[in-house]
Short mmCIF file of C-alpha atoms and ligand atoms in Angstrom, two decimals:
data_model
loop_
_atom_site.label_atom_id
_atom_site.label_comp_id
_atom_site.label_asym_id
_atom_site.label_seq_id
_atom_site.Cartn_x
_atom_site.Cartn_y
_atom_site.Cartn_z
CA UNK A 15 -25.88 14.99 -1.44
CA UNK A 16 -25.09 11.26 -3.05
CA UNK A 17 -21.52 10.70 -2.00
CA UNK A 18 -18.86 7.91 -1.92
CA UNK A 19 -16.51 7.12 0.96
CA UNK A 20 -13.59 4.61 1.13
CA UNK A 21 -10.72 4.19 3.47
CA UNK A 22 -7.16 2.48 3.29
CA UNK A 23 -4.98 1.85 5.89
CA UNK A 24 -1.31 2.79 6.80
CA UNK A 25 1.26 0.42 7.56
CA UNK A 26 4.58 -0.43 9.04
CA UNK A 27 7.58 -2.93 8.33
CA UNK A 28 7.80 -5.57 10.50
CA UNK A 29 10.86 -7.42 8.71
CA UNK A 30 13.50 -7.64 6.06
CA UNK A 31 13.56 -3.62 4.68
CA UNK A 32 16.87 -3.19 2.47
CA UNK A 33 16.95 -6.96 2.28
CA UNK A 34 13.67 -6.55 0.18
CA UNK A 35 16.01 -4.52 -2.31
CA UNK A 36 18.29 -7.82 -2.64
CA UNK A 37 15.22 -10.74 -3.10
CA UNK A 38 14.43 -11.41 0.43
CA UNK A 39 10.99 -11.03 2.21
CA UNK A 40 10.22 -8.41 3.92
CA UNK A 41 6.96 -8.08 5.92
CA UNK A 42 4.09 -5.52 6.42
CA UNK A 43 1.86 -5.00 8.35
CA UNK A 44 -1.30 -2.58 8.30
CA UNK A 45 -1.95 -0.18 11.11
CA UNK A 46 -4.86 1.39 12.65
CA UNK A 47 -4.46 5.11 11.45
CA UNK A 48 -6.12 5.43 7.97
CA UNK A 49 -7.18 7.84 4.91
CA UNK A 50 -10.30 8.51 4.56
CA UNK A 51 -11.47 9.63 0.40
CA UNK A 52 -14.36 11.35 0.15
CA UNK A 53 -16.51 11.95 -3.39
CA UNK A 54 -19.37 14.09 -4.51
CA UNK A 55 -21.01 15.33 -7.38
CA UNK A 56 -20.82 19.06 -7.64
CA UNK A 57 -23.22 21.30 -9.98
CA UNK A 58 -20.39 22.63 -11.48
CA UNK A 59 -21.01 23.42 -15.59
CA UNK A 60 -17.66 22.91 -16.33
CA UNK A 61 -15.87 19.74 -16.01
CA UNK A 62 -13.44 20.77 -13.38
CA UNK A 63 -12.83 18.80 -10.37
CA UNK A 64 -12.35 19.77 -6.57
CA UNK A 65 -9.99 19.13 -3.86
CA UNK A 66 -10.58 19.73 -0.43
CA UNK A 67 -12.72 22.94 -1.73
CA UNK A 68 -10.05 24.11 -3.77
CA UNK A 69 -9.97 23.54 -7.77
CA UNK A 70 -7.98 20.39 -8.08
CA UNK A 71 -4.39 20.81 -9.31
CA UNK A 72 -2.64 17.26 -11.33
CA UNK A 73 0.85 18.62 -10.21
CA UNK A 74 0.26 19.37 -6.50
CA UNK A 75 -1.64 15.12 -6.46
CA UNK A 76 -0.36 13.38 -9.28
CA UNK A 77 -1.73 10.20 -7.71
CA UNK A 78 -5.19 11.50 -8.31
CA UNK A 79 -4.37 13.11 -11.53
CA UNK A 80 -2.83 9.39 -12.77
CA UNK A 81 -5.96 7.80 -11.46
CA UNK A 82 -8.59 10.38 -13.04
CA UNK A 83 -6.61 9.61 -16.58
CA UNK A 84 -6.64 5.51 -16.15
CA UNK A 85 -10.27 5.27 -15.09
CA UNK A 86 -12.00 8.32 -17.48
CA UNK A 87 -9.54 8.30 -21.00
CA UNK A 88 -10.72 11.31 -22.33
CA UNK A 89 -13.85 10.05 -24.50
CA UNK A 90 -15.84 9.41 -21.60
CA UNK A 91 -15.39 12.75 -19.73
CA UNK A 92 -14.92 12.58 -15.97
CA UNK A 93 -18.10 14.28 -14.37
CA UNK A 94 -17.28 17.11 -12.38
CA UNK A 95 -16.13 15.76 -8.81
CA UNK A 96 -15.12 16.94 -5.60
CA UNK A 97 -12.68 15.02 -3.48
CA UNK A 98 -12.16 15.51 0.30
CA UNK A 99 -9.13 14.24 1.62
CA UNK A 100 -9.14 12.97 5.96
CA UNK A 101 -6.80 11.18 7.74
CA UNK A 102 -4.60 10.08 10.65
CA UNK A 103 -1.25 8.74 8.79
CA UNK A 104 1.85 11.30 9.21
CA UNK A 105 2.88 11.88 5.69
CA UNK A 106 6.73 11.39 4.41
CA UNK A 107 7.60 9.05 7.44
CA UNK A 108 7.47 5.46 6.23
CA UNK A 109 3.82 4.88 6.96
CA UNK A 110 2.40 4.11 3.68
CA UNK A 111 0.59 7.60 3.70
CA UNK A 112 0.82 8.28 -0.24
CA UNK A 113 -0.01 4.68 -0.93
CA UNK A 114 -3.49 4.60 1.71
CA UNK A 115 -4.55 7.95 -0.02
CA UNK A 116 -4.03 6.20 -3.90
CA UNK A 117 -5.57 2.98 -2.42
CA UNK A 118 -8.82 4.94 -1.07
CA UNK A 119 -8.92 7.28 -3.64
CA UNK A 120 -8.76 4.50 -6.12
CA UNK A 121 -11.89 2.40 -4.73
CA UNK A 122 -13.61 5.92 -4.03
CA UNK A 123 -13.17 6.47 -7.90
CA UNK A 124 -14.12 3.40 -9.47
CA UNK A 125 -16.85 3.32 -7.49
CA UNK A 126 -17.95 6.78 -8.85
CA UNK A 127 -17.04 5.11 -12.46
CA UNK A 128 -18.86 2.18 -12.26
CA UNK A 129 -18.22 -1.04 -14.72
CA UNK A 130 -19.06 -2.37 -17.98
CA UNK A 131 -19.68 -6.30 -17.18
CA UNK A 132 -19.91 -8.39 -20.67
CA UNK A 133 -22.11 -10.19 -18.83
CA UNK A 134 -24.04 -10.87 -15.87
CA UNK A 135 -21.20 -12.40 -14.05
CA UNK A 136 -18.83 -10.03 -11.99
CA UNK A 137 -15.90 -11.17 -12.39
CA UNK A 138 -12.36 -10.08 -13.88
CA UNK A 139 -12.80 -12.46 -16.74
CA UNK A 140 -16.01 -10.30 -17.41
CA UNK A 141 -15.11 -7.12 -16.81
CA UNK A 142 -15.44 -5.03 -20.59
CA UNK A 143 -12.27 -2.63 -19.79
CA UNK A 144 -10.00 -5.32 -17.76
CA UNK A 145 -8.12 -4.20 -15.00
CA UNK A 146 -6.51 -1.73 -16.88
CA UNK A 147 -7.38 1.03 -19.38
CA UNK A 148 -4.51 2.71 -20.05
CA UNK A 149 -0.98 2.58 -17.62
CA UNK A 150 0.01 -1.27 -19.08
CA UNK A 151 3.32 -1.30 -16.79
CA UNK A 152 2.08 -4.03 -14.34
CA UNK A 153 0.26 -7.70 -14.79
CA UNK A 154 -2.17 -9.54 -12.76
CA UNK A 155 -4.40 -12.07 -13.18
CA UNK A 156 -5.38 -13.71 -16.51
CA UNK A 157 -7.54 -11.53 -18.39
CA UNK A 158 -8.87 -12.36 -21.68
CA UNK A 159 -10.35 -9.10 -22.57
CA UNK A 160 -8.22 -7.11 -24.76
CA UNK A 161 -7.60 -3.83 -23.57
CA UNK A 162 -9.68 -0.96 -24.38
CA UNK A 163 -12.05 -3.11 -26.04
CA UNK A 164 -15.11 -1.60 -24.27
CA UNK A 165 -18.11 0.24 -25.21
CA UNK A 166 -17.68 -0.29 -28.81
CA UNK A 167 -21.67 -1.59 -29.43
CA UNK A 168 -20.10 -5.11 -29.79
CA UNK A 169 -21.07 -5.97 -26.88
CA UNK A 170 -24.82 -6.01 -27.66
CA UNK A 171 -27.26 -6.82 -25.16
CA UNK A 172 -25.29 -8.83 -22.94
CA UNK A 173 -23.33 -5.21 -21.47
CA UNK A 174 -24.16 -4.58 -17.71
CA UNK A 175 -23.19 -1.76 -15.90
CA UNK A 176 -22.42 -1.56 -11.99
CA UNK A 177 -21.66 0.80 -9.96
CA UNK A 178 -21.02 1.40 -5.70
CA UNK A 179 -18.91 -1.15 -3.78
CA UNK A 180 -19.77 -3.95 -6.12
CA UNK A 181 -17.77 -2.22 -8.92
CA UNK A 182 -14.80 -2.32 -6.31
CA UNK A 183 -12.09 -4.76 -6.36
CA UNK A 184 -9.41 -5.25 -3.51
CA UNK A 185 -6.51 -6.70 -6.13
CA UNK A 186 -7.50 -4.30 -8.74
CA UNK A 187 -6.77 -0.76 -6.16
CA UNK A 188 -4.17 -2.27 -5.26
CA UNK A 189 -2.90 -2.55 -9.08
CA UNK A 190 -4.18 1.08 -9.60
CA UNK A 191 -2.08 1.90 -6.37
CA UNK A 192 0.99 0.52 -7.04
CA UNK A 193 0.94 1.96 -11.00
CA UNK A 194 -0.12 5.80 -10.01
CA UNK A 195 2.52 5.41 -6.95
CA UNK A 196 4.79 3.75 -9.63
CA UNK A 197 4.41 7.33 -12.05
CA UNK A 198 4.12 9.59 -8.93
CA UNK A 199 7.71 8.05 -7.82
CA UNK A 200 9.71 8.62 -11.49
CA UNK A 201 8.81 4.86 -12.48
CA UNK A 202 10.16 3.38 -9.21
CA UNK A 203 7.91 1.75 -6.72
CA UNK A 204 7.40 -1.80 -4.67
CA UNK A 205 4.10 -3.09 -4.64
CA UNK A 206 4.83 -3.65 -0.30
CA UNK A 207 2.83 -0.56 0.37
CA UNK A 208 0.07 -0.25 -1.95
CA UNK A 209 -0.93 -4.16 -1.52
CA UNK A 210 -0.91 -3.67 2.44
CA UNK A 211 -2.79 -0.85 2.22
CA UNK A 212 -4.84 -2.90 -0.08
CA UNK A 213 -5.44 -6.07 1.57
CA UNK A 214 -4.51 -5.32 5.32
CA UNK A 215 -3.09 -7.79 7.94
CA UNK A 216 0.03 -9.33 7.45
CA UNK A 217 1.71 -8.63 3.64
CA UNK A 218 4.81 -10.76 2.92
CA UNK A 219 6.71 -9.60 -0.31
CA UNK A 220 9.68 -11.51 -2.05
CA UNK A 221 11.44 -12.20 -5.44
CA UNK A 222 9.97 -15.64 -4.93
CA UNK A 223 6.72 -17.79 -3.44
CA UNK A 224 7.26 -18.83 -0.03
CA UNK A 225 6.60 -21.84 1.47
CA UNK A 226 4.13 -22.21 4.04
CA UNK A 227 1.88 -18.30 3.36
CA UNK A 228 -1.06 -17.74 1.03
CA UNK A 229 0.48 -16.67 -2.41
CA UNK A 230 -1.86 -13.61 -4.05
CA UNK A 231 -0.45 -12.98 -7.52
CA UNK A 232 2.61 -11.62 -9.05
CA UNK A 233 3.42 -7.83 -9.84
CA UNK A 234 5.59 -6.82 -12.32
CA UNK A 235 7.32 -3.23 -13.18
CA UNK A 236 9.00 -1.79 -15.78
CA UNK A 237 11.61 0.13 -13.93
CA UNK A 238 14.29 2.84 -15.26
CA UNK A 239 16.38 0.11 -14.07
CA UNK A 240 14.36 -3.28 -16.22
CA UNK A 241 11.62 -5.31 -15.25
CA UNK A 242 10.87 -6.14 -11.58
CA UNK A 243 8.55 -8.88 -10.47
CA UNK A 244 7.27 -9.70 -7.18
CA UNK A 245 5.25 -12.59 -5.23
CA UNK A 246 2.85 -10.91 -2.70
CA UNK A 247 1.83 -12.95 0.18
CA UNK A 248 -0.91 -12.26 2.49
CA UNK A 249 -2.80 -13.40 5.95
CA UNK A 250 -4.91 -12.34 8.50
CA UNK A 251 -2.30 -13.28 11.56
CA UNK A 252 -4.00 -15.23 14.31
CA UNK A 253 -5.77 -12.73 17.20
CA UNK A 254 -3.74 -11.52 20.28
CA UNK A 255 -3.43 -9.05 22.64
CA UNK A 256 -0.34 -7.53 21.54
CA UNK A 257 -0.14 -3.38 20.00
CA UNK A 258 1.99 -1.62 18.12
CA UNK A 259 3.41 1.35 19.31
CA UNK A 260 5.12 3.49 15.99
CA UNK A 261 7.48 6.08 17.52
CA UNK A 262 8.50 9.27 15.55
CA UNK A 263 11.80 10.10 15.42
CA UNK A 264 10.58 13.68 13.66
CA UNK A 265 13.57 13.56 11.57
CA UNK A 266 13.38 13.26 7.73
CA UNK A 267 15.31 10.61 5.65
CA UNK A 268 14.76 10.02 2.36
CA UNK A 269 13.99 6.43 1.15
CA UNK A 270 16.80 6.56 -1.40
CA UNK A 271 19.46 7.71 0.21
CA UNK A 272 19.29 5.30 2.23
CA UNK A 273 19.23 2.49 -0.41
CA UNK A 274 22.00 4.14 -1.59
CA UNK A 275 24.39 4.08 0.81
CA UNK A 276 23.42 0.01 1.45
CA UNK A 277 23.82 -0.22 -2.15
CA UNK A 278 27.40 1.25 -2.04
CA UNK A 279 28.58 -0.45 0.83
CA UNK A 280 27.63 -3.59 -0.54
CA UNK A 281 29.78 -2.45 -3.30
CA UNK A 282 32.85 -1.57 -1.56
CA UNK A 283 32.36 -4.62 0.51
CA UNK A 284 31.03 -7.44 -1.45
CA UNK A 285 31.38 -10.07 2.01
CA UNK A 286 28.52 -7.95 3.65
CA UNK A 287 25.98 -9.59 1.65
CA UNK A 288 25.95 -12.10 3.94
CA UNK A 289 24.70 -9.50 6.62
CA UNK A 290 21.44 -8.99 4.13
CA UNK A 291 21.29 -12.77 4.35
CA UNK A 292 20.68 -12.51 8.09
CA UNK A 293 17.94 -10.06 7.53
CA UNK A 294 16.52 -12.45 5.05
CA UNK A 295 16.81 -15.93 7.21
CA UNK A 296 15.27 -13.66 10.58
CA UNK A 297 12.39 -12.61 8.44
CA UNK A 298 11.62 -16.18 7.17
CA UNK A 299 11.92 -16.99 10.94
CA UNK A 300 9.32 -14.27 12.14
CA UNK A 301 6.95 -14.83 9.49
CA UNK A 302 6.63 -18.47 10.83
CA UNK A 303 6.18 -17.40 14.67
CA UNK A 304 3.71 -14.77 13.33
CA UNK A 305 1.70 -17.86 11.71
CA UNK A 306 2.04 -19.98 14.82
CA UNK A 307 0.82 -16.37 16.90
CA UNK A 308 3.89 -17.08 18.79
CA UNK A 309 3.90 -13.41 19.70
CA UNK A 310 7.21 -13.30 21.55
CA UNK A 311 9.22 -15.11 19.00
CA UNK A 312 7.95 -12.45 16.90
CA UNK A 313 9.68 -9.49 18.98
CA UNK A 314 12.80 -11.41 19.24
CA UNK A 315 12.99 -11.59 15.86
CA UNK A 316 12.21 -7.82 15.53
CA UNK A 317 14.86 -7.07 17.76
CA UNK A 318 17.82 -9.24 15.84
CA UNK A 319 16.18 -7.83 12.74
CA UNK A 320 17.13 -4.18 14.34
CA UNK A 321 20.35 -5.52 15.26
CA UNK A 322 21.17 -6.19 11.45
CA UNK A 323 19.78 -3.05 10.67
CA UNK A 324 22.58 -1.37 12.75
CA UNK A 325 25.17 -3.06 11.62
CA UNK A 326 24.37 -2.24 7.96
CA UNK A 327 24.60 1.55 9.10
CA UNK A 328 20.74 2.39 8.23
CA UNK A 329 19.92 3.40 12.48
CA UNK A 330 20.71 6.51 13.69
CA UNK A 331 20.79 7.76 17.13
CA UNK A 332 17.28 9.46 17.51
CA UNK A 333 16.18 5.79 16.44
CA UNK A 334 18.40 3.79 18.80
CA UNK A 335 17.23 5.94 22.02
CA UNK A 336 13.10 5.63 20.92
CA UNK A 337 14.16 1.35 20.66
CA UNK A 338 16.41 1.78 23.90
CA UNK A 339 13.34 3.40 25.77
CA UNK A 340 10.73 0.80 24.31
CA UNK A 341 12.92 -2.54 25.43
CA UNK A 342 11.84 -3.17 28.16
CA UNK A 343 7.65 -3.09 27.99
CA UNK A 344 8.13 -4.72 24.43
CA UNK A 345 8.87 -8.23 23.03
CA UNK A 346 10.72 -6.04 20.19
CA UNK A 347 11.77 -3.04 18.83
CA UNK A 348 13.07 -1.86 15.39
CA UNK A 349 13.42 0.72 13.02
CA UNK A 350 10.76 0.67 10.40
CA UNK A 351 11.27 1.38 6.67
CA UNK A 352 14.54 2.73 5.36
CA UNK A 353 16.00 4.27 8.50
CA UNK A 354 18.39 7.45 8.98
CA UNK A 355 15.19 8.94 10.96
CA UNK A 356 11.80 8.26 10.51
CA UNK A 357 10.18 6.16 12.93
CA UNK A 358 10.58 2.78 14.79
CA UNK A 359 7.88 0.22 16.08
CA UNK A 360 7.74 -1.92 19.29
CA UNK A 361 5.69 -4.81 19.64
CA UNK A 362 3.97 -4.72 23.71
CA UNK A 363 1.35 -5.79 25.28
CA UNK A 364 1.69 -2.88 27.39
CA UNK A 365 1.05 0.16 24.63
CA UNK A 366 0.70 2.47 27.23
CA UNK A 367 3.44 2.27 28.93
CA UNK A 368 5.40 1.66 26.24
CA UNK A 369 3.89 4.94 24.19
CA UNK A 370 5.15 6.96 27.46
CA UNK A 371 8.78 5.54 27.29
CA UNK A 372 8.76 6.27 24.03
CA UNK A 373 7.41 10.31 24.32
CA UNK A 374 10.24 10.35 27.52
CA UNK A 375 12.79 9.84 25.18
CA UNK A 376 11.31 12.33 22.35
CA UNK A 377 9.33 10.53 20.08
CA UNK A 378 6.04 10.88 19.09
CA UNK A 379 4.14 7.87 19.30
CA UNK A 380 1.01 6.38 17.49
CA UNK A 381 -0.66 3.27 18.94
CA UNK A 382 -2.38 0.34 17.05
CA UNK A 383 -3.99 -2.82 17.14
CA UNK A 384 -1.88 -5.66 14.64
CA UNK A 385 -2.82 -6.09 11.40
CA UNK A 386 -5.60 -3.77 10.84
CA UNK A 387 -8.71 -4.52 8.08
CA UNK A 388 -7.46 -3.40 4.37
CA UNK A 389 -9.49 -1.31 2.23
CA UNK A 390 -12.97 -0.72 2.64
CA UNK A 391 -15.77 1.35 1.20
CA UNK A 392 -17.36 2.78 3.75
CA UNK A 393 -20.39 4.58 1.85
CA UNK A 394 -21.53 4.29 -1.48
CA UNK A 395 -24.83 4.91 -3.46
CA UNK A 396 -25.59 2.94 -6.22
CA UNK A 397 -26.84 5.53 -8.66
CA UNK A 398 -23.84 6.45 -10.97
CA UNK A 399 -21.98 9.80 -10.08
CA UNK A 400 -20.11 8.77 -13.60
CA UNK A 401 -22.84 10.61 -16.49
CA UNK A 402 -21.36 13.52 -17.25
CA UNK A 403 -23.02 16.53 -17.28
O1 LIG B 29 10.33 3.81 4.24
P1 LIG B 29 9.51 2.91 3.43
O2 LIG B 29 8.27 2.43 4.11
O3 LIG B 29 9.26 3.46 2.05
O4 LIG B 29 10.31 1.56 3.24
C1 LIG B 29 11.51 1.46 2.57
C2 LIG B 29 11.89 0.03 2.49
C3 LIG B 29 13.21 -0.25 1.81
O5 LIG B 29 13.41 -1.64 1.87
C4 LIG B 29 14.35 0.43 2.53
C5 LIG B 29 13.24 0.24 0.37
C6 LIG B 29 12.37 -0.54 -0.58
O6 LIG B 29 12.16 -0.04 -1.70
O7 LIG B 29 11.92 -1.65 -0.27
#
């Protein structure tokens, strides 16, 4: 059977969480565990689509359910698919597990879809539907072809369809990520994890272009709360022998409570800001020992970063005794993401023995390499799975 694979990676936050909230950088980085999206044709007569054997149901994946709607608006009639979902990324613990499955599933789809091309040329200045067909919340690149301007005869004899991996684009999942994670999340989400799942490596986010790292392209959002923008950044850092060891603290914390409570102690205590300055000055500090692959620097940084973390109240226990138990095989230790549970990561050249510290003291552990490939289509035949039936 003609099918389609792709694959996204997790990821982990190396620096500046909650400071992101307030400007600063904060930095990604992709991990070794991934998705894995799977696609077939079925024979089915009707037009439904399949998930993981069972008939596919928008409110149980509404990432899948936004992308269906963005890349087949109802005229052209999806064909019947079915998806198989794989992978290795806990969900609901800060590891970029919703946005690896939208990432995947969005190169997985489009390369099921295929692409008008107003001419021979593949590029975005070419492409008949633009990045975007129908969610218009987010801008990137220039594009001079108005939207939904496709298939309209117009475009005569010069209209070329492709399909496969050469219909896939890196920056244009990672658009389609970030807007179906953006509707799946009541119209709040940062680009951080769908672009590292995207693009892989190292991804440095911020309110503004900084100095010194390759600049990608600018996201915006309309938010409940106004417009966002955001500079993404991105490198491959330079090759080491040093791991990542994730540990699991098992306990669940949502993301916005603990914004929340940041938020409202930055509100009761205005002076504090200059602790989310620290977070912000460490980060632009480890970013530049990650360029140098001045790997120690790196975990010093790390652990100040975790320091900061703590003294803005978003550590808990479970956390500090996984870090505690990881100090000393690591060159750093920190919570990762938004903290109150969840997990932590040490940087070691020693993963092993590091992993086992880290199980002594409860937690489970995943081990990966740093800065892990982005998205990639594993599989893909070239004859269109897009006619419908
Ligand atoms: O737990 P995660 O990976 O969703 O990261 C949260 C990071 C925060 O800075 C705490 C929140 C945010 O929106 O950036």
């Amino acid at each position: 059977m003609q099918h389609i694979t792709a694959s996204a990676p997790g990821k982990c936050i190396l620096f500046g969480e909650h400071a992101v909230v307030y400007g600063h950088p904060a930095v990604a980085v992709a991990i070794d565990q991934r998705i894995n999206v799977k696609i077939e044709l079925t024979k089915s007569s009707t037009h439904d689509w399949k998930l993981d054997g069972l008939i596919f149901d928008p409110k149980k994946h509404p990432h899948i359910e936004a992308l269906k709607q963005r890349l087949w608006p109802t005229s052209l009639n999806a064909p019947p698919l079915s998806i198989n979902i794989e992978g290795q990324i806990p969900t609901a613990s800060g590891l970029g597990s919703s946005a690896a499955l939208s990432v995947a599933a969005s190169a997985a789809l489009r390369a099921a879809r295929g692409r008008w091309l107003n001419n021979s040329i593949n590029s975005p200045e070419n492409w008949a539907e633009g990045f975007s067909s129908r969610i218009d919340d987010t801008d990137v690149h220039s594009n001079n072809q108005p939207k939904d301007s496709i298939r309209e005869g117009k475009l005569g004899e010069k209209v070329k369809f492709i399909t496969g991996s050469d219909a896939v684009d890196i920056d244009e999942c990672a658009l389609l990520a970030h807007a179906v994670e953006a509707i799946a999340q009541g119209g709040r989400a940062s680009p951080m994890d769908s672009s590292t799942c995207s693009h892989g490596h190292v991804v440095v986010l911020s309110d503004s272009v900084e100095e010194g790292i390759e600049w990608q392209y600018s996201r915006k959002l309309i938010t409940p709360e106004g417009e966002r923008e955001w500079q993404i950044h991105a490198f491959k850092p330079p090759t080491n022998e040093v791991y990542l060891v994730i540990g699991n603290t098992g306990i669940h914390a949502p993301t916005s409570k603990q914004v929340e409570k940041v938020a409202l102690m930055l509100k009761n205590n205005p002076e504090r800001m200059k602790e989310i300055e620290t977070i912000g000055i460490i980060a632009k500090r480890g970013i530049k020992s990650l360029l140098n692959g001045d790997y120690e620097s790196v975990g010093r940084a790390m652990s100040e970063n975790q320091l900061m973390l703590q003294s803005i109240g978003v550590s808990s226990p479970e956390l500090e005794s996984l870090i505690q138990a990881a100090a000393p095989s690591s060159l750093g230790a920190k919570l990762t993401g938004a903290g109150g549970g969840g997990c932590m990561v040490a940087l070691t050249r020693d993963p092993k023995t590091t992993s086992e510290a880290i199980e002594l003291a409860g937690g489970r552990t995943i081990i990966s390499s740093f800065g892990a490939r982005g998205l990639t289509v594993e599989e893909a035949t070239e004859t269109p799975l897009w006619i419908s039936s």
